[in-house]
Each structure stands twice: as C-alpha cells, then as structure tokens.
Short mmCIF file of C-alpha atoms in Angstrom, two decimals:
data_model
loop_
_atom_site.label_atom_id
_atom_site.label_comp_id
_atom_site.label_asym_id
_atom_site.label_seq_id
_atom_site.Cartn_x
_atom_site.Cartn_y
_atom_site.Cartn_z
CA MET D 1 0.00 0.00 0.00
CA VAL D 2 1.02 3.59 -0.58
CA LEU D 3 -1.01 4.58 2.45
CA ASP D 4 -3.34 2.51 4.58
CA LEU D 5 -6.81 3.56 3.42
CA LYS D 6 -8.10 3.24 6.95
CA GLU D 7 -5.61 5.87 7.99
CA LEU D 8 -6.58 8.11 5.07
CA LYS D 9 -10.20 7.71 6.06
CA ASP D 10 -9.39 8.69 9.63
CA ILE D 11 -7.48 11.76 8.45
CA LEU D 12 -10.38 12.83 6.25
CA GLU D 13 -12.85 12.25 9.05
CA ARG D 14 -10.78 14.32 11.47
CA GLU D 15 -9.65 17.11 9.17
CA VAL D 16 -12.56 17.52 6.78
CA MET D 17 -15.77 15.84 7.94
CA GLN D 18 -15.63 17.04 11.52
CA ARG D 19 -15.00 20.58 10.35
CA MET D 20 -17.38 20.80 7.41
CA ASP D 21 -20.04 18.10 7.45
CA HIS D 22 -23.48 19.61 8.16
CA ARG D 23 -21.85 22.97 8.83
CA HIS D 24 -22.54 26.33 7.31
CA LEU D 25 -19.38 26.94 5.30
CA ASN D 26 -19.71 30.73 5.52
CA TYR D 27 -20.09 30.93 9.28
CA GLU D 28 -18.82 27.78 10.94
CA VAL D 29 -15.54 26.83 9.27
CA ALA D 30 -12.64 28.90 10.57
CA GLU D 31 -10.38 28.09 7.59
CA LEU D 32 -12.95 29.64 5.24
CA ALA D 33 -13.39 32.83 7.26
CA GLY D 34 -13.22 35.83 4.96
CA LYS D 35 -13.34 33.63 1.88
CA ILE D 36 -16.23 32.97 -0.42
CA PRO D 37 -16.91 29.22 -0.16
CA THR D 38 -16.73 28.50 -3.87
CA CYS D 39 -15.86 25.01 -4.99
CA GLU D 40 -12.32 26.26 -5.79
CA ASN D 41 -11.77 27.78 -2.35
CA VAL D 42 -13.17 24.80 -0.45
CA ALA D 43 -10.99 22.42 -2.48
CA LEU D 44 -7.96 24.56 -1.70
CA VAL D 45 -8.74 24.60 2.04
CA ILE D 46 -9.19 20.82 2.01
CA TRP D 47 -5.80 20.49 0.31
CA GLN D 48 -4.20 22.73 2.94
CA LEU D 49 -5.76 20.70 5.75
CA LEU D 50 -4.77 17.33 4.34
CA GLU D 51 -1.31 17.89 2.92
CA PRO D 52 0.55 18.30 6.25
CA LYS D 53 -1.30 15.35 7.78
CA ILE D 54 -0.38 12.80 5.15
CA LYS D 55 3.02 11.53 6.23
CA GLN D 56 3.13 8.30 4.32
CA GLY D 57 3.11 8.85 0.59
CA ARG D 58 2.24 12.30 -0.66
CA LEU D 59 -1.01 14.06 -1.33
CA HIS D 60 -1.37 14.05 -5.10
CA ARG D 61 -4.69 15.73 -5.79
CA VAL D 62 -7.91 16.84 -4.14
CA ARG D 63 -11.04 16.77 -6.22
CA LEU D 64 -14.14 18.29 -4.71
CA TYR D 65 -17.50 17.73 -6.39
CA GLU D 66 -20.09 20.39 -5.72
CA SER D 67 -22.51 18.58 -8.01
CA PRO D 68 -22.05 15.86 -10.62
CA ASP D 69 -21.50 18.65 -13.14
CA LEU D 70 -19.18 20.94 -11.22
CA PHE D 71 -15.92 20.15 -9.47
CA ALA D 72 -12.57 21.67 -8.57
CA ASP D 73 -9.14 20.03 -8.53
CA CYS D 74 -6.23 21.13 -6.41
CA PHE D 75 -2.71 19.76 -6.89
CA ARG D 76 0.90 20.84 -6.94
CA ASN D 77 2.22 22.11 -10.22
CA GLY D 78 3.95 19.30 -12.01
CA ALA D 79 1.22 16.85 -11.08
CA SER D 80 -1.83 16.84 -13.28
CA ALA D 81 -5.57 16.85 -12.92
CA ALA D 82 -5.78 14.74 -16.07
CA GLY D 83 -6.16 11.05 -16.42
CA LYS D 84 -8.89 10.38 -13.90
CA ALA D 85 -12.32 9.00 -14.55
CA MET L 1 7.30 28.05 -8.71
CA SER L 2 7.22 24.51 -10.07
CA ASN L 3 5.88 23.33 -6.73
CA ALA L 4 3.12 25.92 -6.56
CA LEU L 5 -0.43 24.89 -5.82
CA LYS L 6 -2.65 24.79 -8.84
CA THR L 7 -6.42 24.79 -8.98
CA GLU L 8 -8.70 23.80 -11.80
CA VAL L 9 -12.42 23.89 -12.24
CA GLY L 10 -14.23 21.20 -14.18
CA ARG L 11 -17.68 21.55 -15.60
CA ARG L 12 -19.82 18.98 -17.40
CA TYR L 13 -22.12 19.68 -20.31
CA ARG L 14 -24.34 17.36 -22.30
CA PHE L 15 -25.50 17.26 -25.87
CA SER L 16 -26.95 14.73 -28.27
CA ALA L 17 -25.80 14.31 -31.82
CA SER L 18 -25.52 11.72 -34.56
CA HIS L 19 -22.51 10.66 -36.54
CA ARG L 20 -21.35 8.15 -39.08
CA LEU L 21 -17.78 6.90 -39.07
CA HIS L 22 -16.82 6.83 -42.71
CA THR L 23 -13.97 8.14 -44.81
CA SER L 24 -13.87 8.68 -48.55
CA GLN L 25 -10.19 7.67 -48.43
CA LEU L 26 -11.16 4.04 -47.99
CA SER L 27 -13.32 1.68 -50.02
CA GLU L 28 -16.82 0.74 -48.89
CA GLU L 29 -15.50 -2.66 -47.79
CA GLU L 30 -12.63 -1.18 -45.80
CA ASN L 31 -14.92 1.39 -44.14
CA CYS L 32 -17.26 -1.40 -43.17
CA ARG L 33 -14.43 -3.58 -41.86
CA ILE L 34 -12.78 -0.81 -39.82
CA PHE L 35 -15.80 1.03 -38.47
CA GLY L 36 -18.25 -1.88 -38.24
CA LYS L 37 -21.70 -0.86 -37.05
CA CYS L 38 -20.53 2.74 -36.77
CA ASN L 39 -20.34 2.79 -40.59
CA ASN L 40 -24.13 2.34 -40.97
CA PRO L 41 -25.16 4.64 -43.85
CA TYR L 42 -27.71 6.58 -41.81
CA GLY L 43 -25.50 7.07 -38.76
CA HIS L 44 -26.39 6.61 -35.11
CA GLY L 45 -26.64 8.83 -32.05
CA HIS L 46 -24.85 9.49 -28.78
CA ASN L 47 -25.61 11.43 -25.64
CA TYR L 48 -22.22 13.06 -25.23
CA VAL L 49 -20.94 14.30 -21.88
CA VAL L 50 -18.26 16.97 -22.30
CA GLU L 51 -15.99 17.82 -19.38
CA VAL L 52 -14.30 21.20 -19.71
CA SER L 53 -11.37 21.93 -17.35
CA VAL L 54 -9.96 25.41 -16.89
CA SER L 55 -7.22 26.71 -14.61
CA GLY L 56 -6.16 30.08 -13.29
CA ASP L 57 -5.71 32.13 -10.18
CA ILE L 58 -8.57 32.28 -7.72
CA ASP L 59 -9.79 35.86 -7.64
CA PRO L 60 -9.71 36.82 -3.93
CA ALA L 61 -12.78 39.03 -4.35
CA THR L 62 -15.03 36.42 -5.93
CA GLY L 63 -13.35 33.17 -4.85
CA MET L 64 -13.60 32.02 -8.45
CA ILE L 65 -11.18 31.07 -11.20
CA ALA L 66 -13.78 32.06 -13.74
CA ASN L 67 -17.39 33.08 -13.53
CA LEU L 68 -19.30 29.88 -14.25
CA ALA L 69 -22.20 31.79 -15.77
CA ASP L 70 -19.75 33.20 -18.32
CA LEU L 71 -18.19 29.79 -18.96
CA ASP L 72 -21.65 28.26 -19.39
CA ALA L 73 -22.68 30.99 -21.82
CA PHE L 74 -19.43 30.61 -23.78
CA VAL L 75 -19.80 26.83 -24.06
CA GLU L 76 -23.47 27.22 -24.97
CA ARG L 77 -22.61 29.62 -27.77
CA GLN L 78 -19.44 27.99 -29.07
CA VAL L 79 -20.35 24.33 -28.72
CA LEU L 80 -23.84 23.36 -27.63
CA GLU L 81 -25.81 25.61 -29.97
CA GLU L 82 -23.83 24.31 -32.91
CA LEU L 83 -23.61 20.62 -32.05
CA ASP L 84 -26.69 19.69 -30.05
CA HIS L 85 -29.22 17.64 -32.02
CA LYS L 86 -27.10 17.92 -35.14
CA SER L 87 -25.58 15.47 -37.54
CA LEU L 88 -21.86 15.95 -36.91
CA ASN L 89 -21.02 14.79 -40.43
CA GLU L 90 -23.46 17.03 -42.22
CA ASP L 91 -23.92 20.06 -39.98
CA VAL L 92 -20.42 20.73 -38.63
CA PRO L 93 -17.96 22.02 -41.23
CA ALA L 94 -14.94 20.50 -39.44
CA PHE L 95 -16.34 17.02 -40.09
CA ARG L 96 -16.96 17.36 -43.80
CA GLU L 97 -13.43 16.05 -44.27
CA LYS L 98 -12.49 14.60 -40.90
CA VAL L 99 -14.12 11.49 -39.45
CA PRO L 100 -16.25 12.52 -36.45
CA THR L 101 -14.68 10.11 -34.02
CA THR L 102 -14.75 11.26 -30.44
CA GLU L 103 -10.98 11.86 -30.61
CA ASN L 104 -11.59 14.38 -33.37
CA LEU L 105 -14.61 15.78 -31.53
CA CYS L 106 -12.38 16.51 -28.48
CA ILE L 107 -10.01 18.45 -30.71
CA GLU L 108 -12.84 20.36 -32.38
CA ILE L 109 -14.39 21.34 -29.04
CA TYR L 110 -10.97 22.32 -27.65
CA ARG L 111 -10.47 24.51 -30.71
CA ARG L 112 -13.86 26.15 -30.15
CA LEU L 113 -13.20 26.87 -26.47
CA LYS L 114 -9.51 27.74 -26.25
CA SER L 115 -10.21 31.46 -26.62
CA PHE L 116 -12.23 31.58 -23.39
CA PRO L 117 -10.97 34.88 -22.01
CA GLN L 118 -11.18 34.37 -18.24
CA ALA L 119 -9.13 31.23 -17.66
CA LYS L 120 -6.78 28.84 -19.37
CA LEU L 121 -8.41 25.90 -21.08
CA GLU L 122 -6.61 22.80 -19.77
CA ARG L 123 -8.41 19.94 -21.45
CA ILE L 124 -11.54 18.52 -22.96
CA ARG L 125 -12.73 15.10 -21.94
CA ILE L 126 -15.70 13.52 -23.67
CA GLN L 127 -17.65 10.51 -22.52
CA GLU L 128 -19.24 9.03 -25.60
CA THR L 129 -20.82 6.16 -23.67
CA GLY L 130 -20.52 4.89 -20.13
CA ASN L 131 -17.69 2.67 -21.34
CA ASN L 132 -15.44 4.99 -23.26
CA SER L 133 -14.00 8.45 -22.91
CA PHE L 134 -11.46 10.58 -24.75
CA GLU L 135 -9.28 13.51 -23.78
CA TYR L 136 -7.46 16.27 -25.57
CA ALA L 137 -5.20 18.71 -23.75
CA GLY L 138 -3.96 20.66 -26.74
CA ASP L 139 -0.46 20.80 -28.08
CA ASN L 140 2.10 23.21 -26.67
CA LEU L 141 1.15 26.01 -29.02
CA GLU L 142 -2.52 25.76 -28.24
CA GLY L 143 -2.00 25.22 -24.55
CA ASN L 144 0.16 28.28 -24.10
CA HIS L 145 -2.09 30.85 -25.65
CA GLN L 146 -2.16 33.03 -22.54
#
C-alpha cells in the first residue's frame, strides 16, 4: 500500500468531515473565514488541511464535487488533474 | 514556482448528436471492416458528456477562477448551440473532411473553447458512452495561448 486507506479515512474524518459536514461553510468553518466558499476555495482549504497530515506517501490531488456537473481540482504544479475518470 | 499549488475547475455539459464513421479515403468494404456498425449509412446517435477543465488564479474578491455563468454561456454559444441535435457529419464544417470520431470531436471542441478569455483551457474530456471516454489537452502552441 502507498497509504493505509483506513488511515486516510481517519485523516479525512478528522480534518474535513468534523470541520465541514453539516456545517454552514460561511459561518462555521474557521479556515474559510473571509473567503467565499466556492468550490475552488473549499478544495484549496481541504488540500491545505490534508497535505501536512499525510506523512506516508504524498497528497497528489484533491477533487471536490459540488454537483455531478461541477468540481474543482487542487494539486501541486507538475502533477496533473488529467487522467482520472 | 514549479511546486506551486494549482487549482482547476471542471464543468460537465451534455449534448446529443448523430454521426457516421466513414472516410472517402477508404473503399466501402474497408470502411465497413474498420468502423463496423458505426459505418451504418444513416448514422447513429450518442448522448455526449463533455468535461471542460480550466485553470487560473482564484480571484480573492469572488473566490472564483472564472465566472461559471460566463463559462456556461461561452460553451453554450461555441459548442452546444452548434452541435446539439445535429448530424456531426453534415452540420459541422470540421467534419466534412475529418471522421467525427470522439478523438476528433475533443479536438474540435478544444479549438472552439480555447479562446475563453477568463481562464486557461486545460483539457476537454468527452464521454461518448458509459464505457469509453477521450481527452485532448492541446499541443504546446494551443495550450500556451495566454
């Protein structure tokens, strides 16, 4: 394994779900204070929360779907958002 | 800067069109052998799903890379109005000579969208059916228009 998926799931639960799930993104998420919670900005905040927590392997990309027809990708330059289904 | 964070926005659009895979450069028999059912004289239809990806800086004032209403309007005008419910072979000038495979359709849609003024067009991905998809990310010249 690159990273134990159970551990990734725990990191996501702790860093993202507990902060954002069922919350009002404008008023209840400190990392989004002063920012408009567009799909781009939320994806970027999720990247910033996850990247330092992933010690094994390396965070490659965050894709956030706002709806089936709208999503934002965040990644480090040199990686690519291409090639995913 | 090579390690800088990059953000892209992807948006899906749908249209329906018909096509026939056929080229005058091959004989009837060769067309039939290569394209199979897709060479049927009267063509056949697809419900295409087009994924448009653009990149750029997030505007701190709006939180957006590009205004989606503007992107939607641009795609509507440049692509959907001209391709939806059309025969690609007969109604789209680019396919009078080129075979309207979905590879070529990616290139044609990329060509129609690369001048979007608010963000850089990164790639076009088209799902022709649930089982196949195609991507075009431009060549260096096209990709570096900004």
